[in-house]
mmCIF file of C-alpha atoms in Angstrom:
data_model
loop_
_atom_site.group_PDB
_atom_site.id
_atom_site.type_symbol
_atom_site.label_atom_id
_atom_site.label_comp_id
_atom_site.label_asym_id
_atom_site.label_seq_id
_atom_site.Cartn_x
_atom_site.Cartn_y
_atom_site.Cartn_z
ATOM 1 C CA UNK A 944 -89.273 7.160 -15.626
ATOM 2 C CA UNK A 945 -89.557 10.052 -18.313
ATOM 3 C CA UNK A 946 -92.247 12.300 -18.648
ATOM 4 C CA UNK A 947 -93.138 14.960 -20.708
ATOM 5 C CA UNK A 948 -95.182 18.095 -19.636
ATOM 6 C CA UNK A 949 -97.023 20.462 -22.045
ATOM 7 C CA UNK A 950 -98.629 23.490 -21.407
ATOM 8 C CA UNK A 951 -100.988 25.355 -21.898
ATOM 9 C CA UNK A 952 -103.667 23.008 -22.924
ATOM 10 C CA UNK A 953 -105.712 25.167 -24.491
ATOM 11 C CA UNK A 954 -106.136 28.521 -25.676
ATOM 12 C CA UNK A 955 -107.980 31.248 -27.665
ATOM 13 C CA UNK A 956 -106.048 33.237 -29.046
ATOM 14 C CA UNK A 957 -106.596 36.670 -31.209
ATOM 15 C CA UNK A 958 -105.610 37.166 -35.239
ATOM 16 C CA UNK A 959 -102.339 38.987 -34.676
ATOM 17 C CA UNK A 960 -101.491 38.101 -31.328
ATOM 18 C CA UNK A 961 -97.948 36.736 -30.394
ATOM 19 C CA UNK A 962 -97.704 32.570 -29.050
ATOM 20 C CA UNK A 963 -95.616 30.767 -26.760
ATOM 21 C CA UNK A 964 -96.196 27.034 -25.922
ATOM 22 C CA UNK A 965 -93.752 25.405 -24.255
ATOM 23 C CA UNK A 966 -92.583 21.636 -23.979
ATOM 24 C CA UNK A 967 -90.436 19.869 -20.825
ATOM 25 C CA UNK A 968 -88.882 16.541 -20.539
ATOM 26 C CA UNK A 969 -88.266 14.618 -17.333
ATOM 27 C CA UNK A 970 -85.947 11.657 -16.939
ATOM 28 C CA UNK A 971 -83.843 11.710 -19.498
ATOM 29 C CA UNK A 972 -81.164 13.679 -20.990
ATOM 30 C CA UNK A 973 -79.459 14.691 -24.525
ATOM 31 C CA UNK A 974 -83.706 13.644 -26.074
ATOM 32 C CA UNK A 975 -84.185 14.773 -29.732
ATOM 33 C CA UNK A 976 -87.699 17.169 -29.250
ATOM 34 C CA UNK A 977 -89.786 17.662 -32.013
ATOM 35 C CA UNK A 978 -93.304 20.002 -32.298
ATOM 36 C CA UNK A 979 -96.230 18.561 -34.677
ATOM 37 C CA UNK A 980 -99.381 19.874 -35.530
ATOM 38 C CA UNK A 981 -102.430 17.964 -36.123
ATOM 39 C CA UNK A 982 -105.379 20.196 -37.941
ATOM 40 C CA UNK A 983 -108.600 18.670 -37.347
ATOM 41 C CA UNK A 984 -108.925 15.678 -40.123
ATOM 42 C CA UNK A 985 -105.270 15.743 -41.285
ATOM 43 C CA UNK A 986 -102.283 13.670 -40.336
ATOM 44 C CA UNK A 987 -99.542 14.778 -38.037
ATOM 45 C CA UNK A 988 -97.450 17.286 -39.409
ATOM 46 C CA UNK A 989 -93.697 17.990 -38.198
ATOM 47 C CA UNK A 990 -92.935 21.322 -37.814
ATOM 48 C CA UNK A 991 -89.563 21.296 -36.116
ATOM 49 C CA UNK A 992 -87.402 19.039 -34.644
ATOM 50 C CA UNK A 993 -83.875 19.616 -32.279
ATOM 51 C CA UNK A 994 -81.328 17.253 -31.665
ATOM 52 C CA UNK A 995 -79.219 19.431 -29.403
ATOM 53 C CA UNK A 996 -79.540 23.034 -27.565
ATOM 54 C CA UNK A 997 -79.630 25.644 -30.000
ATOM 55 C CA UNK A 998 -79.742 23.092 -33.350
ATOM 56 C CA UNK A 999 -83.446 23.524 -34.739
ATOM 57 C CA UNK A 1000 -84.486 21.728 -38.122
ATOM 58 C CA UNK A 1001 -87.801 23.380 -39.839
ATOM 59 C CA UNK A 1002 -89.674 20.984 -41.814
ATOM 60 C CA UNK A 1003 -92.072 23.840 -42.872
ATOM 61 C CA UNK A 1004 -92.093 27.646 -44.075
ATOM 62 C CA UNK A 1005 -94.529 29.743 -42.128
ATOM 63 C CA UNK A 1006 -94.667 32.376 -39.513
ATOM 64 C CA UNK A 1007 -93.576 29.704 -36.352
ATOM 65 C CA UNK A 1008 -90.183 29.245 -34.802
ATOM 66 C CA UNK A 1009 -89.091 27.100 -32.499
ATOM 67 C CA UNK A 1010 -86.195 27.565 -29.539
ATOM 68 C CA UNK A 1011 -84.247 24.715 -27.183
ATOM 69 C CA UNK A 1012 -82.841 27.135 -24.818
ATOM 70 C CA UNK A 1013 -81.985 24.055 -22.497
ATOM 71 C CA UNK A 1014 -81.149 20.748 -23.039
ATOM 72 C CA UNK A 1015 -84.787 19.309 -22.078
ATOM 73 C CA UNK A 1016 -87.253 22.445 -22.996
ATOM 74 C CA UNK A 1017 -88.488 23.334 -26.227
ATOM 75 C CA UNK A 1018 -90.511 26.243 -27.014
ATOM 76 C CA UNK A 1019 -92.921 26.668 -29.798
ATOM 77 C CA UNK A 1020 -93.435 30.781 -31.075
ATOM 78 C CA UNK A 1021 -95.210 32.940 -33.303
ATOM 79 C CA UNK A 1022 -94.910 36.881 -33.573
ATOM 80 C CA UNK A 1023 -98.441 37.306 -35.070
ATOM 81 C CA UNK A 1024 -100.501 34.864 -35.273
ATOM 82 C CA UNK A 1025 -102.932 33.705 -38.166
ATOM 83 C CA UNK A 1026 -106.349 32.132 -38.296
ATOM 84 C CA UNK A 1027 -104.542 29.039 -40.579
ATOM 85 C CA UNK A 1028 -102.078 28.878 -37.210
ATOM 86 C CA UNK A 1029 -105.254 26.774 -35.434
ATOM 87 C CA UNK A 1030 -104.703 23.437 -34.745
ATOM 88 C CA UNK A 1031 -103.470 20.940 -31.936
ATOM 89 C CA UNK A 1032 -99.986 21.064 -31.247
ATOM 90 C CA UNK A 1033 -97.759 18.333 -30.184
ATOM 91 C CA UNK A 1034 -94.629 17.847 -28.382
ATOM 92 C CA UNK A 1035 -92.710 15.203 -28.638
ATOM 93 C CA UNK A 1036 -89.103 13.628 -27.400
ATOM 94 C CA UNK A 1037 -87.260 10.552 -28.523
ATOM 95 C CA UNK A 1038 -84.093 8.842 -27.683
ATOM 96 C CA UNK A 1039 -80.837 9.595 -29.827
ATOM 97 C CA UNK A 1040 -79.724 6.246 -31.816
ATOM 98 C CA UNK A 1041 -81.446 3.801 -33.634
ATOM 99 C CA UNK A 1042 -85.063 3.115 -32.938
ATOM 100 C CA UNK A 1043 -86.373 6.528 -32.516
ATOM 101 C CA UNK A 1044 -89.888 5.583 -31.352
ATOM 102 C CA UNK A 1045 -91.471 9.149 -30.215
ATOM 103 C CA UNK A 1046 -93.435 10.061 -26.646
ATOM 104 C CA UNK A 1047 -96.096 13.101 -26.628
ATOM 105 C CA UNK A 1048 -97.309 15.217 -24.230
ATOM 106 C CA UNK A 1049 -100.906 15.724 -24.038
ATOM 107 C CA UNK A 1050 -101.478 18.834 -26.597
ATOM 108 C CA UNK A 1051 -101.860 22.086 -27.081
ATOM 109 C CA UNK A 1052 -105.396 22.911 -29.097
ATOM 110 C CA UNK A 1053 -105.083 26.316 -30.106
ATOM 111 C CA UNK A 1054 -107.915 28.382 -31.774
ATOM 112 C CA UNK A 1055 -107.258 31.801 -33.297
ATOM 113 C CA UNK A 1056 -110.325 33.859 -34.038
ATOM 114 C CA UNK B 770 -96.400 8.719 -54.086
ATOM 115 C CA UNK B 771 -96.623 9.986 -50.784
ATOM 116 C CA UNK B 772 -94.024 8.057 -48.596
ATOM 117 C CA UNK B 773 -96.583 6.014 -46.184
ATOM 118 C CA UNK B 774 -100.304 5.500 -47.175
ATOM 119 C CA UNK B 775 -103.075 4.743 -44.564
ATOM 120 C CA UNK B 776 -106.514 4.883 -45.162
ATOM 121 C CA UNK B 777 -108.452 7.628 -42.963
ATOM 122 C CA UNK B 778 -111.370 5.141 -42.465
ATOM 123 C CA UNK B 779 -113.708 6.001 -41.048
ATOM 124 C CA UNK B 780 -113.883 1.845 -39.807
ATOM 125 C CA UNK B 781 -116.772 1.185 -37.650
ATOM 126 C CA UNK B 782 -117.103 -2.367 -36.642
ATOM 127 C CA UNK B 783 -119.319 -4.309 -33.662
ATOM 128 C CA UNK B 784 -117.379 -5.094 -30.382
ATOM 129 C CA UNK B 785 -116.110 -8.402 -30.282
ATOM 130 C CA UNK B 786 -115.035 -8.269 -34.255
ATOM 131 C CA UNK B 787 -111.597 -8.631 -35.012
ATOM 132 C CA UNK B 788 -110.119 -5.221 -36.895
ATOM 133 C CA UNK B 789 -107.612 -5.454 -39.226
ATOM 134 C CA UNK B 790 -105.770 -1.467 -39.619
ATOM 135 C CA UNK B 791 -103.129 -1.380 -42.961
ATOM 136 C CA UNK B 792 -100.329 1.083 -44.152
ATOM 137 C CA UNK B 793 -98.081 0.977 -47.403
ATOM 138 C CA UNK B 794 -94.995 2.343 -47.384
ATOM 139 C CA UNK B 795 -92.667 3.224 -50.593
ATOM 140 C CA UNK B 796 -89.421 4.042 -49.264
ATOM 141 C CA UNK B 797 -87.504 0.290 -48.346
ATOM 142 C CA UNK B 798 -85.328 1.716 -45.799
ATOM 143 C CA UNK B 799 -87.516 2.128 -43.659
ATOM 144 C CA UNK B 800 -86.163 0.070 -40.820
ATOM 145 C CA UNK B 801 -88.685 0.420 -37.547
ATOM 146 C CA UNK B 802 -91.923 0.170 -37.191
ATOM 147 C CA UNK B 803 -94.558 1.782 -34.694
ATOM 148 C CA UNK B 804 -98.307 1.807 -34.242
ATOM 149 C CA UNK B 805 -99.714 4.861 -32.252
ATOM 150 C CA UNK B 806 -103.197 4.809 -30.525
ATOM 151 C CA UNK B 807 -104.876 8.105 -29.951
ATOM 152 C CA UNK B 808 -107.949 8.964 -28.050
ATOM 153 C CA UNK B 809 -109.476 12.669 -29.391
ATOM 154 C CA UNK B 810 -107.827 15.458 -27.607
ATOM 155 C CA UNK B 811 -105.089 13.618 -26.524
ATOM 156 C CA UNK B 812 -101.671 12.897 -27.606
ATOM 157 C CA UNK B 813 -100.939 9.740 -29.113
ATOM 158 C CA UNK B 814 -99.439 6.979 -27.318
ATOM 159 C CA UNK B 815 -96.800 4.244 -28.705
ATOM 160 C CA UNK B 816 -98.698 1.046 -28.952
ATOM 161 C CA UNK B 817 -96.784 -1.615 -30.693
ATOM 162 C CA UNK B 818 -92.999 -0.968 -32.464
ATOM 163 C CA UNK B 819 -90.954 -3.494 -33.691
ATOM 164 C CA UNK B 820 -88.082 -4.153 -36.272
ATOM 165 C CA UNK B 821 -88.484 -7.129 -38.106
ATOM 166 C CA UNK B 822 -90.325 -9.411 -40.950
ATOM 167 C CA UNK B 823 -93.027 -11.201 -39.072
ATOM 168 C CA UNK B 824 -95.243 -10.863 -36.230
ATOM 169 C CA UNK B 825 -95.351 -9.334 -32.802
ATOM 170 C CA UNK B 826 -97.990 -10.043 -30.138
ATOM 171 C CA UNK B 827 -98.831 -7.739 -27.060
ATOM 172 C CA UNK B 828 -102.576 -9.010 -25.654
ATOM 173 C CA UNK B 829 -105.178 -8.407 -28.059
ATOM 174 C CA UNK B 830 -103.042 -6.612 -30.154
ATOM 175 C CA UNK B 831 -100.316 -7.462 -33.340
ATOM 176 C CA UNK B 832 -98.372 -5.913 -35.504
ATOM 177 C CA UNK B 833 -97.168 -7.338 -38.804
ATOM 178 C CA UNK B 834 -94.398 -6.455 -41.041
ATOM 179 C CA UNK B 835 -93.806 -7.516 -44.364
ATOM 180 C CA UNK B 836 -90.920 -5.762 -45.980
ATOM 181 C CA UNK B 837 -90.621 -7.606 -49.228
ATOM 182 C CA UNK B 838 -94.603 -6.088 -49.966
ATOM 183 C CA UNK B 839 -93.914 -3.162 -48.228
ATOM 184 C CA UNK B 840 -96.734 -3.506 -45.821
ATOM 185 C CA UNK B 841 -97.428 -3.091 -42.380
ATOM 186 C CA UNK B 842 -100.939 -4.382 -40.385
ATOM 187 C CA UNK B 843 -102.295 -4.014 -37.053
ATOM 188 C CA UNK B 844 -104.969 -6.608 -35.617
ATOM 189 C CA UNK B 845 -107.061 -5.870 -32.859
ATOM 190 C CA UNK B 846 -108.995 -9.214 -31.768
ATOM 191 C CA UNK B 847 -112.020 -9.256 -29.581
ATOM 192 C CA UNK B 848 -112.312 -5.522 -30.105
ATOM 193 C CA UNK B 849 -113.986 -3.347 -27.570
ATOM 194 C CA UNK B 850 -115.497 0.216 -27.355
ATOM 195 C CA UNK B 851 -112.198 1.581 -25.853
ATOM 196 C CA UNK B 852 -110.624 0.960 -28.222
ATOM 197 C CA UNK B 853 -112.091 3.566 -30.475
ATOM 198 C CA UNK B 854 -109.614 5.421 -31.148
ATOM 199 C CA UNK B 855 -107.336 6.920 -34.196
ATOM 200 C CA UNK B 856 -104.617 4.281 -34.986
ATOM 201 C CA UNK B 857 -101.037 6.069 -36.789
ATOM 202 C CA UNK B 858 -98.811 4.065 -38.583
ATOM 203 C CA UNK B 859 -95.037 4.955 -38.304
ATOM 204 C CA UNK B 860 -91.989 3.883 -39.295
ATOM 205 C CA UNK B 861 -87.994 5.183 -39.222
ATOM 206 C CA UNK B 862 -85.150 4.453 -41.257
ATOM 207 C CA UNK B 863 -82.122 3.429 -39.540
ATOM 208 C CA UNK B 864 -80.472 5.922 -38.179
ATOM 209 C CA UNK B 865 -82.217 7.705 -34.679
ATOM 210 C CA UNK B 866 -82.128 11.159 -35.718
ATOM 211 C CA UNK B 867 -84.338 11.285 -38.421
ATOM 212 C CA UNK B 868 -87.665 12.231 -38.104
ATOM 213 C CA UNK B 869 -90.883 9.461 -37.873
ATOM 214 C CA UNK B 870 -92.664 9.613 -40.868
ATOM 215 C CA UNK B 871 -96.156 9.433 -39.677
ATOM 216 C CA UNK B 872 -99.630 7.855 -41.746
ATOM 217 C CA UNK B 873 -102.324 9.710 -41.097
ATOM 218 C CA UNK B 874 -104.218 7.718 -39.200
ATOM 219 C CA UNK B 875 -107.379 5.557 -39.608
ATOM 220 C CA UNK B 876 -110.169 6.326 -37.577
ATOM 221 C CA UNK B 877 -111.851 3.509 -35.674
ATOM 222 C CA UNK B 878 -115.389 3.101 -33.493
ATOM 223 C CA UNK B 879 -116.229 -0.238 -32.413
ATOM 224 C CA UNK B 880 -119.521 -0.313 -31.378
ATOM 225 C CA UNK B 881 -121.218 -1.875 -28.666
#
């Protein structure tokens, strides 16, 4: 069976400081990976999504980036972080093809202070 | 016109009630069809998906599609207080490498 592993769950994280969250698939290969954010109140918002290693789509100016340095990780970055940067991050996979349903990990909540 | 509209709710109802969630949707390619349960501080997981006009049963739980009214429900019968939770509305288009687009979810506490 797939699974999908998140980490870390939460953090605290100073105005300025550098991020790294990082995503991992199990069980599956070739998965399109995608990171949302969720801001308390608000809808689920795409920030990137990969359908290969090294192919990342940005749905959204600002200071993230994302990187698929292998075929089932995805990373989720920021040089400097910004108090607007808080929220709960999601990762995501689905299966190439029609159909596309989508399976999250568990979140990241981040809180920059 | 944003692409899918769901109303944020809150929706409190008494267990036992039957709850009826909605989304609108403007874009009639939109091929597949998801509902997405999700407790707070968790991810959300896939609850009902399915293709077609018409209903789909799963226990207490279906999902109806009406493409000619561009309209998508969820019914919860005999609702209980696990299932409070915020319900997502999502739907693709055909092809499997575009992106869900994602409602933005109506909040739900059924009440014991």
């Amino acid at each position: 069976s797939q699974t999908i592993h998140q980490w870390p769950a939460t953090l605290v994280q100073p105005v300025g400081s550098p991020l790294s969250l990082e995503c991992t698939v199990e069980g599956t290969s070739n998965p399109n990976l995608y990171w949302y954010r969720q801001a308390a109140g608000r809808g689920l918002q795409l920030l990137f999504y990969s359908v290969g290693i090294g192919q990342i789509s940005s749905e959204v100016p600002q200071n993230l980036s994302a990187s698929r340095p292998q075929d089932r990780q995805f990373i989720l970055s920021s040089k400097k972080l910004l108090l607007s940067d808080s929220g709960f991050y999601l990762c995501a996979w689905s299966r190439r093809g029609p159909g596309g349903e989508l399976f999250f990990g568990e979140g990241s909540r981040l809180t920059v202070l | 016109q944003k692409e899918v509209e769901q109303d944020p709710g809150p929706l409190s109802v008494p267990e036992g009630a039957i709850v009826s969630l909605n989304c609108t949707y403007s874009n009639s390619a939109f091929q597949y069809f998801m509902w997405y349960r999700q407790y707070s501080r968790k991810g959300p997981e896939l609850l009902m998906y399915t293709y077609s006009s018409g209903n789909k049963e799963d226990g207490r739980f279906t999902a109806q599609v009406d493409k000619s009214s561009k309209y998508i429900s969820l019914f919860i019968r005999d609702s209980q207080p696990s299932d409070s939770a915020t319900y997502l509305c999502a739907m693709i288009l055909l092809s499997g490498n575009t992106p869900l687009v994602f409602g933005k979810g109506t909040r739900l506490s059924v009440i014991a």
